[in-house]
Structures are given as structure tokens and as C-alpha cells.
Coordinates of C-alpha atoms in Angstrom, one line a residue:
M1 CA -16.0 -34.6 8.6
P2 CA -14.9 -34.9 12.5
V3 CA -11.4 -33.9 11.8
V4 CA -12.7 -30.6 10.8
R5 CA -15.2 -30.1 13.2
T6 CA -12.5 -30.2 15.7
L7 CA -10.6 -27.2 13.8
L8 CA -13.7 -24.9 13.5
S9 CA -13.6 -25.4 17.7
Q10 CA -10.4 -24.5 17.6
L11 CA -10.6 -21.6 15.2
S12 CA -14.3 -20.2 16.8
R13 CA -12.7 -19.8 20.0
A14 CA -9.7 -17.8 19.0
I15 CA -12.4 -15.6 16.1
G16 CA -15.1 -16.4 17.1
R17 CA -17.4 -19.2 14.9
Q18 CA -18.9 -16.9 12.4
S19 CA -15.7 -15.0 11.2
A20 CA -14.6 -18.8 11.6
L21 CA -17.2 -20.1 9.1
S22 CA -16.0 -17.8 6.7
E23 CA -11.8 -18.5 7.2
L24 CA -12.5 -21.4 7.5
R25 CA -13.5 -22.3 3.8
W26 CA -11.4 -19.8 2.0
M27 CA -8.4 -21.7 3.6
Q28 CA -9.5 -24.9 2.1
Q29 CA -10.6 -23.4 -1.4
A30 CA -6.9 -21.7 -1.2
L31 CA -5.7 -25.7 -0.5
S32 CA -7.9 -27.5 -3.4
N33 CA -7.7 -24.1 -5.8
P34 CA -4.9 -21.5 -5.3
P35 CA -4.9 -18.7 -7.4
P36 CA -3.2 -18.9 -10.0
G37 CA 1.0 -18.6 -9.6
I38 CA 0.6 -18.5 -6.1
S39 CA 0.5 -21.4 -3.0
P40 CA -0.4 -21.4 0.1
A41 CA 1.7 -20.9 2.8
C42 CA 0.9 -23.9 4.6
R43 CA 0.4 -27.2 3.2
S44 CA -2.4 -28.5 5.3
L45 CA -5.7 -27.2 6.9
D46 CA -4.6 -28.1 10.1
E47 CA -1.2 -26.0 9.5
M48 CA -3.2 -23.0 8.9
V49 CA -5.4 -23.1 11.6
A50 CA -2.9 -23.2 13.2
R51 CA -1.4 -19.9 12.9
R52 CA -4.6 -18.5 12.3
V53 CA -5.2 -19.3 16.2
R54 CA -1.9 -17.7 16.8
G55 CA -3.1 -15.1 15.6
E56 CA -1.0 -15.0 12.2
P57 CA -3.0 -12.5 9.6
L58 CA -5.6 -15.0 7.0
Q59 CA -3.7 -13.1 4.2
Y60 CA -0.2 -14.3 5.4
I61 CA -1.7 -17.7 5.7
L62 CA -3.1 -18.1 2.0
G63 CA -0.7 -16.3 0.1
S64 CA -2.8 -13.4 -1.6
Q65 CA -5.1 -10.6 -1.0
P66 CA -7.5 -9.4 -3.4
F67 CA -7.5 -5.6 -4.8
G68 CA -9.9 -4.3 -7.2
P69 CA -9.8 -7.0 -9.8
L70 CA -6.0 -7.9 -9.0
D71 CA -4.8 -11.1 -6.6
L72 CA -1.3 -9.9 -5.5
A73 CA 1.0 -12.4 -3.4
V74 CA 1.2 -11.3 0.0
R75 CA 3.8 -12.6 2.6
P76 CA 5.7 -11.0 6.1
P77 CA 6.7 -8.7 6.8
V78 CA 5.0 -6.5 3.7
L79 CA 2.1 -4.7 4.5
I80 CA -0.8 -6.3 4.0
P81 CA -3.0 -3.7 1.6
R82 CA -6.0 -2.7 3.0
P83 CA -9.8 -2.2 1.9
E84 CA -9.5 0.7 2.4
T85 CA -6.7 1.8 0.1
E86 CA -8.7 -0.4 -2.5
D87 CA -11.7 2.1 -2.6
W88 CA -8.7 5.0 -2.8
T89 CA -7.5 3.4 -5.2
L90 CA -10.0 2.6 -7.6
R91 CA -12.2 6.2 -7.3
L92 CA -8.2 8.4 -8.1
A93 CA -8.1 5.8 -11.4
D94 CA -12.0 6.6 -12.7
S95 CA -10.9 10.2 -11.8
L96 CA -8.2 10.2 -13.7
T97 CA -7.7 9.6 -17.7
P98 CA -4.4 9.1 -19.0
S99 CA -4.1 7.8 -22.8
P100 CA -2.0 6.4 -24.6
A101 CA -1.5 9.7 -26.8
T102 CA -0.8 11.4 -22.8
P103 CA 0.6 9.6 -21.2
F104 CA 0.9 9.6 -17.2
R105 CA 4.4 9.1 -14.8
T106 CA 3.4 7.9 -11.8
L107 CA 5.2 7.8 -8.6
D108 CA 4.5 6.0 -6.0
L109 CA 5.5 5.5 -1.8
C110 CA 6.3 3.2 0.3
T111 CA 5.1 0.6 -2.4
G112 CA 4.6 -2.0 0.0
T113 CA 3.4 -4.7 -2.4
G114 CA 3.0 -2.2 -5.8
C115 CA -0.7 -2.7 -4.7
I116 CA -1.6 0.8 -6.2
P117 CA 0.6 1.5 -9.3
L118 CA 0.0 -1.4 -10.5
L119 CA -4.5 -1.4 -10.0
L120 CA -3.1 1.3 -12.0
C121 CA -1.5 0.0 -13.9
H122 CA -4.5 -2.8 -14.9
L123 CA -7.0 -0.1 -14.8
W124 CA -5.7 2.3 -17.5
P125 CA -5.6 2.3 -21.1
P126 CA -1.9 0.1 -22.0
G127 CA 0.8 2.9 -22.9
S128 CA -1.4 5.7 -20.4
T129 CA 1.0 5.2 -17.9
H130 CA 4.6 4.2 -16.5
A131 CA 4.4 4.0 -12.8
T132 CA 8.0 4.2 -10.7
A133 CA 7.4 2.5 -7.2
I134 CA 9.9 3.7 -4.0
D135 CA 10.1 1.4 -0.8
I136 CA 12.5 1.3 2.1
S137 CA 12.1 -2.7 2.0
P138 CA 13.8 -4.9 0.2
D139 CA 11.2 -7.6 0.8
A140 CA 9.3 -4.9 -0.6
I141 CA 10.5 -4.5 -3.9
Q142 CA 11.1 -8.0 -4.7
L143 CA 7.3 -8.7 -3.2
A144 CA 6.3 -6.2 -5.2
T145 CA 8.8 -7.3 -8.5
E146 CA 6.9 -10.1 -8.5
N147 CA 3.4 -8.8 -8.4
A148 CA 4.0 -7.0 -11.0
A149 CA 4.5 -10.2 -13.0
R150 CA 1.5 -11.7 -11.7
C151 CA -0.4 -8.8 -13.2
G152 CA 1.0 -9.4 -16.7
I153 CA 2.6 -5.4 -16.1
S154 CA 6.0 -4.8 -17.0
T155 CA 9.2 -4.3 -15.1
H156 CA 11.5 -2.8 -18.0
A157 CA 11.9 0.2 -17.8
H158 CA 12.1 1.4 -20.9
A159 CA 9.5 -0.7 -22.4
H160 CA 7.1 2.1 -23.5
A161 CA 9.4 3.3 -26.7
S162 CA 8.5 -0.3 -28.3
T163 CA 6.5 -0.1 -30.6
H164 CA 3.3 -1.8 -29.1
P165 CA 2.7 0.5 -25.8
E166 CA 2.5 -1.1 -22.0
N167 CA 2.3 0.4 -19.1
T168 CA 5.2 0.2 -17.5
F169 CA 6.5 -0.7 -13.2
T170 CA 9.7 0.1 -11.8
P171 CA 10.5 -0.8 -8.5
I172 CA 13.7 0.7 -6.5
L173 CA 15.0 0.9 -3.4
A174 CA 15.2 3.8 -1.5
D175 CA 14.7 5.8 1.8
L176 CA 12.0 8.1 1.8
M177 CA 13.7 9.0 4.5
H178 CA 17.1 9.8 3.5
L179 CA 18.8 12.3 3.0
D180 CA 19.6 12.8 -0.9
F181 CA 15.9 10.8 -1.7
A182 CA 15.8 12.3 -4.7
N183 CA 19.1 10.6 -5.8
Q184 CA 19.2 7.8 -4.2
A185 CA 15.9 6.7 -6.2
L186 CA 16.7 8.0 -9.2
L187 CA 13.9 10.0 -9.4
E188 CA 12.8 12.2 -12.8
P189 CA 10.7 15.1 -12.1
P190 CA 8.1 16.0 -12.8
Y191 CA 5.6 13.3 -11.9
D192 CA 2.1 13.7 -13.0
L193 CA 0.7 11.8 -10.5
I194 CA 2.3 11.1 -7.1
T195 CA 0.7 8.9 -4.4
S196 CA 1.4 7.3 -1.1
N197 CA 0.1 5.1 1.5
P198 CA 2.6 6.1 4.0
P199 CA 3.4 5.0 7.9
Y200 CA 1.0 7.3 10.0
I201 CA 0.4 5.6 12.8
P202 CA 1.7 7.5 16.6
Q203 CA 3.6 5.7 18.7
A204 CA 0.9 5.8 20.8
E205 CA -1.4 3.6 18.1
Y206 CA 1.2 1.4 17.3
D207 CA 1.9 0.2 20.8
V208 CA -1.5 -0.9 21.5
L209 CA -2.4 -2.5 18.5
P210 CA -2.9 -6.4 18.4
A211 CA 0.0 -8.8 18.1
S212 CA -2.3 -9.9 14.6
V213 CA -0.2 -6.8 13.2
K214 CA 2.7 -5.8 15.5
D215 CA 4.0 -9.2 15.6
H216 CA 4.2 -9.8 12.0
E217 CA 3.5 -7.3 9.9
D218 CA 7.1 -4.3 9.0
I219 CA 6.6 -1.8 11.8
R220 CA 9.0 0.5 9.0
A221 CA 5.4 0.3 7.3
L222 CA 3.1 1.2 9.9
L223 CA 5.2 4.0 12.7
G224 CA 4.2 7.2 11.6
D225 CA 7.4 8.6 13.9
T226 CA 9.6 7.3 12.6
P227 CA 12.9 9.3 14.4
S228 CA 15.2 11.4 11.5
P229 CA 17.3 14.2 11.6
L230 CA 14.8 15.0 8.9
A231 CA 11.8 15.2 11.4
S232 CA 14.2 18.4 13.4
G233 CA 12.4 20.4 11.3
M234 CA 8.9 19.5 12.0
P235 CA 7.2 21.2 14.3
S236 CA 7.3 18.9 18.5
Q237 CA 3.8 17.7 18.3
D238 CA 3.8 17.0 14.9
R239 CA 6.1 14.4 15.5
A240 CA 3.9 12.7 17.5
K241 CA 1.2 11.9 15.6
G242 CA 2.8 9.9 13.2
L243 CA 2.6 12.5 10.7
T244 CA 7.2 12.4 9.8
F245 CA 6.1 11.3 6.0
Y246 CA 3.2 13.7 5.1
H247 CA 6.5 16.8 6.1
R248 CA 9.0 14.9 4.3
I249 CA 6.4 14.4 1.5
A250 CA 5.4 17.4 0.5
A251 CA 9.1 19.6 1.3
L252 CA 10.2 16.8 -1.9
V253 CA 7.1 18.0 -4.2
G254 CA 8.1 21.7 -3.3
E255 CA 11.4 21.4 -3.3
H256 CA 12.4 19.5 -6.1
G257 CA 9.5 20.6 -8.5
L258 CA 8.5 16.2 -7.9
L259 CA 4.8 17.3 -9.3
R260 CA 4.2 19.1 -12.8
A261 CA 2.3 22.5 -13.3
G262 CA -2.0 20.0 -13.4
G263 CA -0.3 16.8 -11.2
T264 CA -1.9 15.1 -8.6
L265 CA -1.2 13.9 -4.9
A266 CA -3.3 11.5 -3.5
L267 CA -1.5 10.5 0.1
E268 CA -3.9 7.9 2.7
V269 CA -4.3 9.2 6.2
G270 CA -4.9 8.0 9.0
Q271 CA -7.4 8.9 11.6
G272 CA -8.2 12.3 12.9
Q273 CA -5.2 13.0 10.6
A274 CA -6.7 14.7 7.1
R275 CA -7.4 18.0 8.0
E276 CA -3.7 18.1 9.5
V277 CA -2.4 17.0 6.7
A278 CA -3.5 18.8 4.0
A279 CA -2.3 21.6 5.6
I280 CA 1.3 20.4 5.5
V281 CA 0.9 19.6 1.9
Q282 CA -0.5 23.1 1.2
A283 CA 1.9 25.0 3.2
K284 CA 5.0 22.5 1.5
A285 CA 3.9 21.6 -1.4
G286 CA 3.2 24.4 -3.6
V287 CA -0.3 23.2 -4.8
D288 CA -3.3 25.8 -4.9
K289 CA -6.6 23.0 -5.1
I290 CA -6.7 20.3 -2.4
D291 CA -9.6 18.3 -2.0
V292 CA -10.8 15.6 1.0
W293 CA -12.3 11.6 0.6
K294 CA -14.1 10.2 2.9
D295 CA -13.3 5.7 2.7
P296 CA -17.0 3.3 3.2
W297 CA -17.2 3.4 7.1
G298 CA -17.0 7.5 6.4
K299 CA -14.2 8.2 7.5
E300 CA -11.6 10.5 5.6
R301 CA -8.7 8.7 4.2
V302 CA -7.3 10.5 1.5
V303 CA -6.2 14.2 0.7
V304 CA -6.4 15.2 -2.7
A305 CA -4.0 18.1 -4.1
R306 CA -3.5 19.5 -7.6
R307 CA -0.8 21.8 -8.8

């Protein structure tokens, strides 16, 4: 078809022919057979290609992103779930064994689309976890709520009192860096599992990110050097390394008793940050066993601590 060939040519000039062939096929599939409950953000192939040529992420154009067996809705400005996050969430799900008899209380900080706790809720047996998900962005909380509905996971906080056990997901709008965060977020410690993929990109690295990221995804979900009164107590060198949120999370765990004895803390980290984050967690969170997991590309990606 001449029109498709023209669009392929336009897309190839922007992203290369091999990528263009794959993406054009995915765009056609999204228009002809969209995932249940998800409508592409565009009504025509021409519009999709035009937006992609301008640098918009493909996931926003398609309206969805696979995450394990889930197909999550995505839209700007909420952070798009990444494959490395999917990888460690699946590994975490396999390494822990909650059950309806011994359910986990899970807390996910900086939840975005809700991808981490929703995947855990999906993979673990019904009634084995009750997840609370926190984010500063109303857009993220709204999208996470929609994704829970898409995944068939209850957002009713007290659904576990039902005679039919089920996993639950409770999204809460709150600012992790707020001085009174624990009360603002209605936290009810201790938790059996705390997870987070927090903002961790240093300012110097953020400044050189491609426009496809900076122009579309929320800076609050990316930049780890967020100015905050709480940052004044951190080493000055750490405030330029994207480590602000790790200091905050570790302090909350240590000072507020967020993690029960025997509980697990899992934090995604950026390139070259794992050892420093492990040291922060060890010093402030009161944990005594720390592991570093690598992602499928060989990068140290997750700090896993157990009390």
C-alpha cells in the first residue's frame, strides 16, 4: 500500500528501518485489535506516525505497556514501566511466599502506573497481600486506580474482610518528601514488604536525556535531586547524585518502624548507585542483610534489604 510505504519511510528516517518496521506493525495491531479496555491515543496510522516522528514514546501512542502478564494502560505524564522494573518485580514475586493464612501488607512508594504492586497482587494467591500505593501525582493515582480495575484487583481497602479472600490495592495521593508524610499517607506500619522505584536520575544526567523522555514523562518521577528541606541533613555530595529519595525512604523505615522484623525492602536504583544506596539503607533503615540484584543486562539494579 502506497500510504503505508510512505509512513514507513517517514518513520525509518526518524528511528531507523528495523525499529520502524516493528513499531508500524504494533501501531496497526493497536488500531485493529486494541487490548480490552484500552483505546489507542490516536484514531489513524497517520496520526500515530506523526506523533512518533516528533519523538513521543510509542507506549503513549499505543496507550498500553505489557508488564509481566499484565497489559497496563499508560498515558502522559505518568512514567512508563520499564523492562528492568518488570524483571525484578517478577523475581521478587518468586522469592517471597505470602499466603491467605499469612498475608503480606505491602507498601509501594512512588507507584506511578501501580505496576509493581499490581503485578504482585496478580501473581500471588488471592487474599495473600493487601497493597498500599503512594504517589505525589494525581495523574498517577488516577491511572493506577484504572489499572487496578483493568487487572481485576479490588481498590476497596477493607475487601479482605470479605468471606471471599482477595488481594487489594489502595492508592493514596501523598508527598514522600513532606515533613508529615507518614500521617499524610495514612500509613499503618509495620509492613511486610516495602517496594519503590523512586526518582533517581541525577540532574547532570537528566539534562542530557532524550527529548522523548524529558518532554513527555513527569520530571517528578525521574529527577532524584529534588530540592527539599529534608535534603539539608544529607551529605552535600549525595544531593547531586540522585540519592535524595533513598535517604528519605531509609530514614522513614528506620524512624517510623515501617518494616516488620523479617520484612523485605526492595529499591530500584540507577547506574552506579547500588553500593551507595546499600550503605544508606544499612546506616538508616535498621536492616542487617542486604543483597544487590543485577538486571538482565548485567547492571546492578535493585537493593534488597531484609530486617
